Coordinates of N, CA and C and ligand atoms in Angstrom, one line a residue:
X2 N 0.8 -1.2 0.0 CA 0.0 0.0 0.0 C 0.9 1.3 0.0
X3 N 0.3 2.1 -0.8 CA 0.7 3.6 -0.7 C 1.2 3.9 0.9
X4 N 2.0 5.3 0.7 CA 2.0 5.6 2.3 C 1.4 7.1 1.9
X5 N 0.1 7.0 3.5 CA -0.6 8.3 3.3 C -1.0 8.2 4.7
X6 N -1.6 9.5 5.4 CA -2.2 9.6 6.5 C -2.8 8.3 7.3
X7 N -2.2 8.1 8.7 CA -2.6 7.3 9.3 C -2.4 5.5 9.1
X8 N -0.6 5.6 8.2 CA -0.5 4.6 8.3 C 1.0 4.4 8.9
X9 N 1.1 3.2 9.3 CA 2.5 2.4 10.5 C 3.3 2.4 9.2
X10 N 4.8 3.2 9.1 CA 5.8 3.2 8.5 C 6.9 2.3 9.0
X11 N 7.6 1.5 8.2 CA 8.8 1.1 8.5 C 10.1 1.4 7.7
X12 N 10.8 2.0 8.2 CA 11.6 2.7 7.3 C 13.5 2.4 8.0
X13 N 14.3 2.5 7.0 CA 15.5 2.4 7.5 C 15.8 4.4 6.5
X14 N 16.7 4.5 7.9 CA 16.8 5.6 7.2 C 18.6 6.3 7.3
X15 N 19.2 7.6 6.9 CA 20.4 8.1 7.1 C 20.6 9.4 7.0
X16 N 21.0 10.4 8.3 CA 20.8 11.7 8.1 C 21.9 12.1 7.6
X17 N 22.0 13.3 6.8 CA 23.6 13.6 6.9 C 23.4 14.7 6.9
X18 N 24.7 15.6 7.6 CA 24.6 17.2 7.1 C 25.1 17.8 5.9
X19 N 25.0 18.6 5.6 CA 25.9 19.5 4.2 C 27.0 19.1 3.7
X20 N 28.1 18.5 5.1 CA 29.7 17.9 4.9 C 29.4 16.8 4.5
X21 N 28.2 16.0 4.1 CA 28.3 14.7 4.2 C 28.7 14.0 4.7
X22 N 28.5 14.1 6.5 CA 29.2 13.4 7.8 C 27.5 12.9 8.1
X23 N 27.8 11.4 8.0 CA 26.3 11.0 9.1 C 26.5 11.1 10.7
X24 N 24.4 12.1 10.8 CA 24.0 12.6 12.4 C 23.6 11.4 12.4
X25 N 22.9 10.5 12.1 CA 22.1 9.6 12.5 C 22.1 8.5 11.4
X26 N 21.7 7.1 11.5 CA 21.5 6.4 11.0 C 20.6 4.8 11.4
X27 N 19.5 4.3 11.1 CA 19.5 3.3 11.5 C 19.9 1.7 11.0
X28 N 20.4 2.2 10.0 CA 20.8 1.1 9.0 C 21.4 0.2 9.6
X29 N 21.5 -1.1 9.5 CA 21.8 -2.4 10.6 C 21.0 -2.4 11.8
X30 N 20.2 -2.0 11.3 CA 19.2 -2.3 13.0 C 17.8 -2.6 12.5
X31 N 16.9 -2.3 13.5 CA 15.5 -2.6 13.2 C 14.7 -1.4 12.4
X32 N 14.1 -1.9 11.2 CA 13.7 -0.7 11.1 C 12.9 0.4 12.0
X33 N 13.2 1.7 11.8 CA 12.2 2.5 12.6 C 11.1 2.7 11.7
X34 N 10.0 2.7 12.9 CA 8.2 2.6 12.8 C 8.0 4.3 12.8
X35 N 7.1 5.1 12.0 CA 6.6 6.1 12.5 C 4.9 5.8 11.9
X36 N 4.2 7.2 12.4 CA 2.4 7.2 12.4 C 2.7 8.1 11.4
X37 N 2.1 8.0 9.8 CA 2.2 9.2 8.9 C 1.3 9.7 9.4
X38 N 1.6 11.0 9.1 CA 0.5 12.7 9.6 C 0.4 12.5 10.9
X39 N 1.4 11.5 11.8 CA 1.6 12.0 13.2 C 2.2 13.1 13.5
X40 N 2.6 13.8 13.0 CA 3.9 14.2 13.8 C 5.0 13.7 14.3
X41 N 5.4 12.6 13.9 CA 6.2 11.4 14.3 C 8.1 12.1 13.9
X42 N 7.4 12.3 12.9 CA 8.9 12.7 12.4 C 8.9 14.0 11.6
X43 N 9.7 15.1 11.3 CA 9.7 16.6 10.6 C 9.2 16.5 9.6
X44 N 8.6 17.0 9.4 CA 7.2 17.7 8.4 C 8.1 17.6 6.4
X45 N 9.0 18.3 6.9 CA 9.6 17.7 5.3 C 9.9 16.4 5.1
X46 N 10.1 15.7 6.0 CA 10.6 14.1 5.4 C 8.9 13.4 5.4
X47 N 8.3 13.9 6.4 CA 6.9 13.4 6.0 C 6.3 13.8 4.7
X48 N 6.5 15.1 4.2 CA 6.3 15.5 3.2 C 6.5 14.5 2.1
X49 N 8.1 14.4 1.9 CA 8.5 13.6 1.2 C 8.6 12.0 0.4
X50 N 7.9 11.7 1.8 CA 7.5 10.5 1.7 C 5.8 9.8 1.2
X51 N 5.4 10.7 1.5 CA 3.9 10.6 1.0 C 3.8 10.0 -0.6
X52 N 3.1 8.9 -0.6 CA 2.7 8.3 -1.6 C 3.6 7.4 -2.1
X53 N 5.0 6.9 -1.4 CA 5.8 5.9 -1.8 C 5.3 4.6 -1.3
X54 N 5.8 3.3 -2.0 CA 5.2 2.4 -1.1 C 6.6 1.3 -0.8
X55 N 6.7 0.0 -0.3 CA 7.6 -0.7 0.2 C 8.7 -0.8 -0.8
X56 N 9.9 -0.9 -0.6 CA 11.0 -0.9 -1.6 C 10.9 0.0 -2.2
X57 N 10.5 1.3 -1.5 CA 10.5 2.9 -2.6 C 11.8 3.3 -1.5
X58 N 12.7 3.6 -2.0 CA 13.4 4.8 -1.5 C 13.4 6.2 -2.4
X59 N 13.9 7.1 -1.6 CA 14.1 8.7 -1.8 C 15.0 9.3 -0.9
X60 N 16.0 10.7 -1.7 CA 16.8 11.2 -1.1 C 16.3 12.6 -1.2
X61 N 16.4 13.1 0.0 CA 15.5 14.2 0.4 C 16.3 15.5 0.8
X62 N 17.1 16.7 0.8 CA 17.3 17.7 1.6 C 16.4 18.5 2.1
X63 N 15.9 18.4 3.5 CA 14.8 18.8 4.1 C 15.8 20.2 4.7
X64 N 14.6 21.7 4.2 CA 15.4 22.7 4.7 C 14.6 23.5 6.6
X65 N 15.2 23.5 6.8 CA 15.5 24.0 9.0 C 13.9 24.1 8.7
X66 N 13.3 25.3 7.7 CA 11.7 25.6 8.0 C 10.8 24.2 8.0
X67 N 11.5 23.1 7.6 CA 10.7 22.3 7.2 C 11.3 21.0 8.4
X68 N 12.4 21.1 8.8 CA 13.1 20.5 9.9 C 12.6 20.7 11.5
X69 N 14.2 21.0 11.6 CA 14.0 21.6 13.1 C 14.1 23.3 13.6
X70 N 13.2 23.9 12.4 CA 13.4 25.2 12.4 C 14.9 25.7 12.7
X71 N 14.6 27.3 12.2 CA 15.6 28.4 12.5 C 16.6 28.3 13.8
X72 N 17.4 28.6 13.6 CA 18.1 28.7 15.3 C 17.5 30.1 15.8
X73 N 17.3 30.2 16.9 CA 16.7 31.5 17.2 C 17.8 31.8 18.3
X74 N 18.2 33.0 17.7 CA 19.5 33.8 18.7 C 18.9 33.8 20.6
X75 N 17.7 34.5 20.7 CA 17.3 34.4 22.1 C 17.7 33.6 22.9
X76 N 17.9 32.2 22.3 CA 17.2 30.8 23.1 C 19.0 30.5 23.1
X77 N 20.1 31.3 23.1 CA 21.5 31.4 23.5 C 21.8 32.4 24.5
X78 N 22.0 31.9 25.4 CA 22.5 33.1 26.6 C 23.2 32.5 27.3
X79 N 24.0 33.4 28.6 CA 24.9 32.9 29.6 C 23.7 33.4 31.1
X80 N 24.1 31.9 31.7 CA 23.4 31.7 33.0 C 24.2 31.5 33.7
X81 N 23.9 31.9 35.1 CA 24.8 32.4 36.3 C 25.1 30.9 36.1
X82 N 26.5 30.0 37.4 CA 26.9 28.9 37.1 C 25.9 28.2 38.0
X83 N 25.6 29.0 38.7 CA 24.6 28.4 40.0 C 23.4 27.8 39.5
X84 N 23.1 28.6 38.6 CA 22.0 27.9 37.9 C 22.1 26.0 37.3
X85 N 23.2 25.8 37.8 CA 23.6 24.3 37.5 C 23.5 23.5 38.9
X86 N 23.2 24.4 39.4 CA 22.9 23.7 41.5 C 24.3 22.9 41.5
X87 N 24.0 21.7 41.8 CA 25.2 20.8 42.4 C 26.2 20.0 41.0
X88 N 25.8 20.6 39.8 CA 26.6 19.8 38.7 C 27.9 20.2 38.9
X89 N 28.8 19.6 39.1 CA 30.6 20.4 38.6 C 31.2 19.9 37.5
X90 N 32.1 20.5 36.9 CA 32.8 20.3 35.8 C 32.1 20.5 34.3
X91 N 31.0 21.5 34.4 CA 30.7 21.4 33.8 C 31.9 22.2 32.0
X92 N 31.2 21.5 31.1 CA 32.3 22.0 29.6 C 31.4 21.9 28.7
X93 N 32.1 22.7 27.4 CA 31.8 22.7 26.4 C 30.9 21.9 25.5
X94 N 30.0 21.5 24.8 CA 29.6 20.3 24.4 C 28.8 19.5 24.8
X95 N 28.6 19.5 26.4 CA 27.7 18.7 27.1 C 26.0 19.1 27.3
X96 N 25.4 18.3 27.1 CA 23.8 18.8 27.0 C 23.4 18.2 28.5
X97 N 22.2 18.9 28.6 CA 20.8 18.9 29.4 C 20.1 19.1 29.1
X98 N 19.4 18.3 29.7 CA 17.3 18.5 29.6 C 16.6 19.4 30.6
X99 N 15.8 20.4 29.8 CA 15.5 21.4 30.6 C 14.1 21.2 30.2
X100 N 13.3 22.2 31.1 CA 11.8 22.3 30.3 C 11.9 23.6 29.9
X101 N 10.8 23.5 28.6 CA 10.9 24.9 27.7 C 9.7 25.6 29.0
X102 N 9.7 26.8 27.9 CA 8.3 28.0 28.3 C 7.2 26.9 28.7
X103 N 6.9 25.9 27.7 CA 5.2 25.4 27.8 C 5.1 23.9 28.2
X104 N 6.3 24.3 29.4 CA 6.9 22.3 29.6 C 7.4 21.1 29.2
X105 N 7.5 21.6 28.0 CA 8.2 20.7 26.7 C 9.9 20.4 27.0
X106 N 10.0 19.2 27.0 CA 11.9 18.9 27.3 C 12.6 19.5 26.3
X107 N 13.4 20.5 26.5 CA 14.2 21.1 25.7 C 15.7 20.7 26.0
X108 N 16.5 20.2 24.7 CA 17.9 19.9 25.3 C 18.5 21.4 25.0
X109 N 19.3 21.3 26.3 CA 20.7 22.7 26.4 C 21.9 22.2 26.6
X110 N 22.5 22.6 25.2 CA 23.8 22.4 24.8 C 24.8 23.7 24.8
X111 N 26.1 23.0 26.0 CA 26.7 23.9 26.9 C 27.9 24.6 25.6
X112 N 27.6 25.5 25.4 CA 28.7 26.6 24.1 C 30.1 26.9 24.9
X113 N 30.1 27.5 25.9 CA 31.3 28.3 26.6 C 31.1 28.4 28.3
X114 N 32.3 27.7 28.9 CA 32.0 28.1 30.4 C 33.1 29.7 30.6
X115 N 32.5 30.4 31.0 CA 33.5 31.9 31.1 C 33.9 32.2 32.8
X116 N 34.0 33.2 32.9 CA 34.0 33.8 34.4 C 32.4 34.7 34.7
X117 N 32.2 35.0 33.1 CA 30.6 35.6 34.2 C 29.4 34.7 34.3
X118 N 30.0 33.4 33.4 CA 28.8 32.3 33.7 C 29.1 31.3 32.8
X119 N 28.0 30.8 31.9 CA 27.7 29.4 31.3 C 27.3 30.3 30.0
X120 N 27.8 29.4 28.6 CA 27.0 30.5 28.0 C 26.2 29.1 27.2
X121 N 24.8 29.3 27.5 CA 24.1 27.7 26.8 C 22.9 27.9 25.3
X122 N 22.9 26.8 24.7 CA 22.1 27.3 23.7 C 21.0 26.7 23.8
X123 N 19.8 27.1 24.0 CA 18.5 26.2 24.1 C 18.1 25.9 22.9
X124 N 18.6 26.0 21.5 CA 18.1 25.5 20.4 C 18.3 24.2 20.2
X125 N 17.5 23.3 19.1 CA 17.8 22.0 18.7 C 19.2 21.7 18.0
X126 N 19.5 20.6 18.4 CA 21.1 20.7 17.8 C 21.1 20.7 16.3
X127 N 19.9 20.7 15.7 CA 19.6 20.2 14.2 C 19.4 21.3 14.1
X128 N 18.9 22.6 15.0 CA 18.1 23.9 13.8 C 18.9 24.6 13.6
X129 N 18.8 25.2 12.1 CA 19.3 25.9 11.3 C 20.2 25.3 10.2
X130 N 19.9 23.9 10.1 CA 20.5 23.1 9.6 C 20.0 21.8 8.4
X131 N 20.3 22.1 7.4 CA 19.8 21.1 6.0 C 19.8 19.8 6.5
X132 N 19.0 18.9 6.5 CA 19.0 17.6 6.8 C 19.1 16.3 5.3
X133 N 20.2 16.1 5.1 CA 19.7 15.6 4.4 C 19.4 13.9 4.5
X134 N 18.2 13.6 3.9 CA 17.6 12.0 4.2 C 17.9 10.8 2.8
X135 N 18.6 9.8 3.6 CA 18.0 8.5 2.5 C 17.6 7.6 3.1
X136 N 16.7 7.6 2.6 CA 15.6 6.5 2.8 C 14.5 5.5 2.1
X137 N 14.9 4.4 2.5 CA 14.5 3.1 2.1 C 13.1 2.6 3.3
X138 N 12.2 2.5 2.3 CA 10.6 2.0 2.9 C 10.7 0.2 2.9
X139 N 10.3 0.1 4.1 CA 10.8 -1.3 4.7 C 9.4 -2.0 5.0
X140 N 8.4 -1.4 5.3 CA 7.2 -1.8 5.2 C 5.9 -1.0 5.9
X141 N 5.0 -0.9 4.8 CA 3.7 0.3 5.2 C 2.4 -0.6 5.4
X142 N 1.6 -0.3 6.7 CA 0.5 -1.0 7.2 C -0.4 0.2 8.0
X143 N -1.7 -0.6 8.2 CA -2.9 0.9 8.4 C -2.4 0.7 10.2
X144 N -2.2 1.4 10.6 CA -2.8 1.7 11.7 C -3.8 1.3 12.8
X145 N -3.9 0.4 13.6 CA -4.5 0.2 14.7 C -5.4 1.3 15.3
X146 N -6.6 1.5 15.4 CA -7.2 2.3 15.7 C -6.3 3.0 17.2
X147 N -5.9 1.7 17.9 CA -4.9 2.2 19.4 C -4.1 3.3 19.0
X148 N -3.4 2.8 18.0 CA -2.1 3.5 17.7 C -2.4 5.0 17.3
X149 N -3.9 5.0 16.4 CA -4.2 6.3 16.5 C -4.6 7.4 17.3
X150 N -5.2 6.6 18.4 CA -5.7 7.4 19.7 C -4.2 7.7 20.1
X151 N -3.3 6.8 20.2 CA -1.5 7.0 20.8 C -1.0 8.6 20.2
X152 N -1.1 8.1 18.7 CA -0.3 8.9 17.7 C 0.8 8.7 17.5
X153 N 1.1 7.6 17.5 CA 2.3 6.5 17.5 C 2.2 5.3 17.2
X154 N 3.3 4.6 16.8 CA 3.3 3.1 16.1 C 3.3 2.1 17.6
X155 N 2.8 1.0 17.3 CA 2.9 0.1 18.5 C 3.7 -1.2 17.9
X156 N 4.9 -1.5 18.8 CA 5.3 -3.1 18.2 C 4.8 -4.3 18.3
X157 N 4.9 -5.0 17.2 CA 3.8 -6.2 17.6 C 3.9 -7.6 17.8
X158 N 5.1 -6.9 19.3 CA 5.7 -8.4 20.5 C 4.8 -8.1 21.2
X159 N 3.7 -7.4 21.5 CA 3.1 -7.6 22.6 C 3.6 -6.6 23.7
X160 N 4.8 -5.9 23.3 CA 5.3 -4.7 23.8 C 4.3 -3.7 25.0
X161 N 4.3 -3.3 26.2 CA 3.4 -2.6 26.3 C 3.5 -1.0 26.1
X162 N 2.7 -0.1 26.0 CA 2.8 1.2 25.8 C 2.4 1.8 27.5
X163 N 3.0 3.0 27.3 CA 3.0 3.4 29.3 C 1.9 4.5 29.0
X164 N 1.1 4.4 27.8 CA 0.2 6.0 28.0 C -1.3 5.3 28.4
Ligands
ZN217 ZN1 0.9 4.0 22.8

């Protein structure tokens, strides 16, 4: 079957950035499942994939608006060190999980430790950044009414879901 709204994707997939260095990859593993028109995965690779069916691949450059958006300068500032309570050592490079404005887990990835503080970036490590996808369609099935109410794929070991 086609892939369209509301159906269980199986996909092996390979991100790379502009340098053609792979961010991500699942290849040798199990395929990843996503819910089409869940929100499962960024809106341009959903895009992209609409109306392929099993043993369809496609190579995609999904741009930041259609990704993980813009980087937004704001969401980079320096916080007092204290603001880290009991962490020490903290460096360059190292992320945390924070919650955004509307409770949402935002990771913050540590830019510069200075003398007047921490200087951290609350953007996604992806935004502002071309994604580009290949991907190979491993297998498309409808949806479980469950899975719909979820908005997510369920595995079918009998796996349980915690919602
Ligand atoms: Zn679920």
């Amino acid at each position: 079957m086609k892939i369209a709204d509301n159906c269980i994707v199986f996909m092996n997939y390979t991100l790379k950035d502009d340098e053609g260095q792979t961010i991500d990859s699942n290849v040798g593993g199990e395929p990843m499942p996503y819910l089409h028109g869940g929100n499962n995965i960024v809106p341009g690779l959903e895009k992209a994939l609409d109306g392929l069916e099993t043993g369809g691949t496609i190579t995609v450059a999904v741009q930041p608006e259609e990704g993980y958006g813009p980087v937004i300068p704001e969401a980079i500032q320096t916080v007092p060190k204290e603001a880290f309570g009991e962490i020490e050592d903290i460096k360059p490079g190292m992320q945390f999980q924070a919650q955004g404005p509307e409770g949402q887990v935002q990771v913050i990835t540590i830019k510069e430790v200075t003398e007047e503080g921490i200087l951290v970036d609350g953007n996604h490590p992806l935004a502002g950044k071309v994604l580009n996808f290949e991907v190979e369609i491993m297998e498309v099935r409808e949806a479980t009414p469950e899975e719909l109410e979820h908005g997510h794929p369920h595995m079918g070991d009998g796996e349980s879901c915690e919602h």
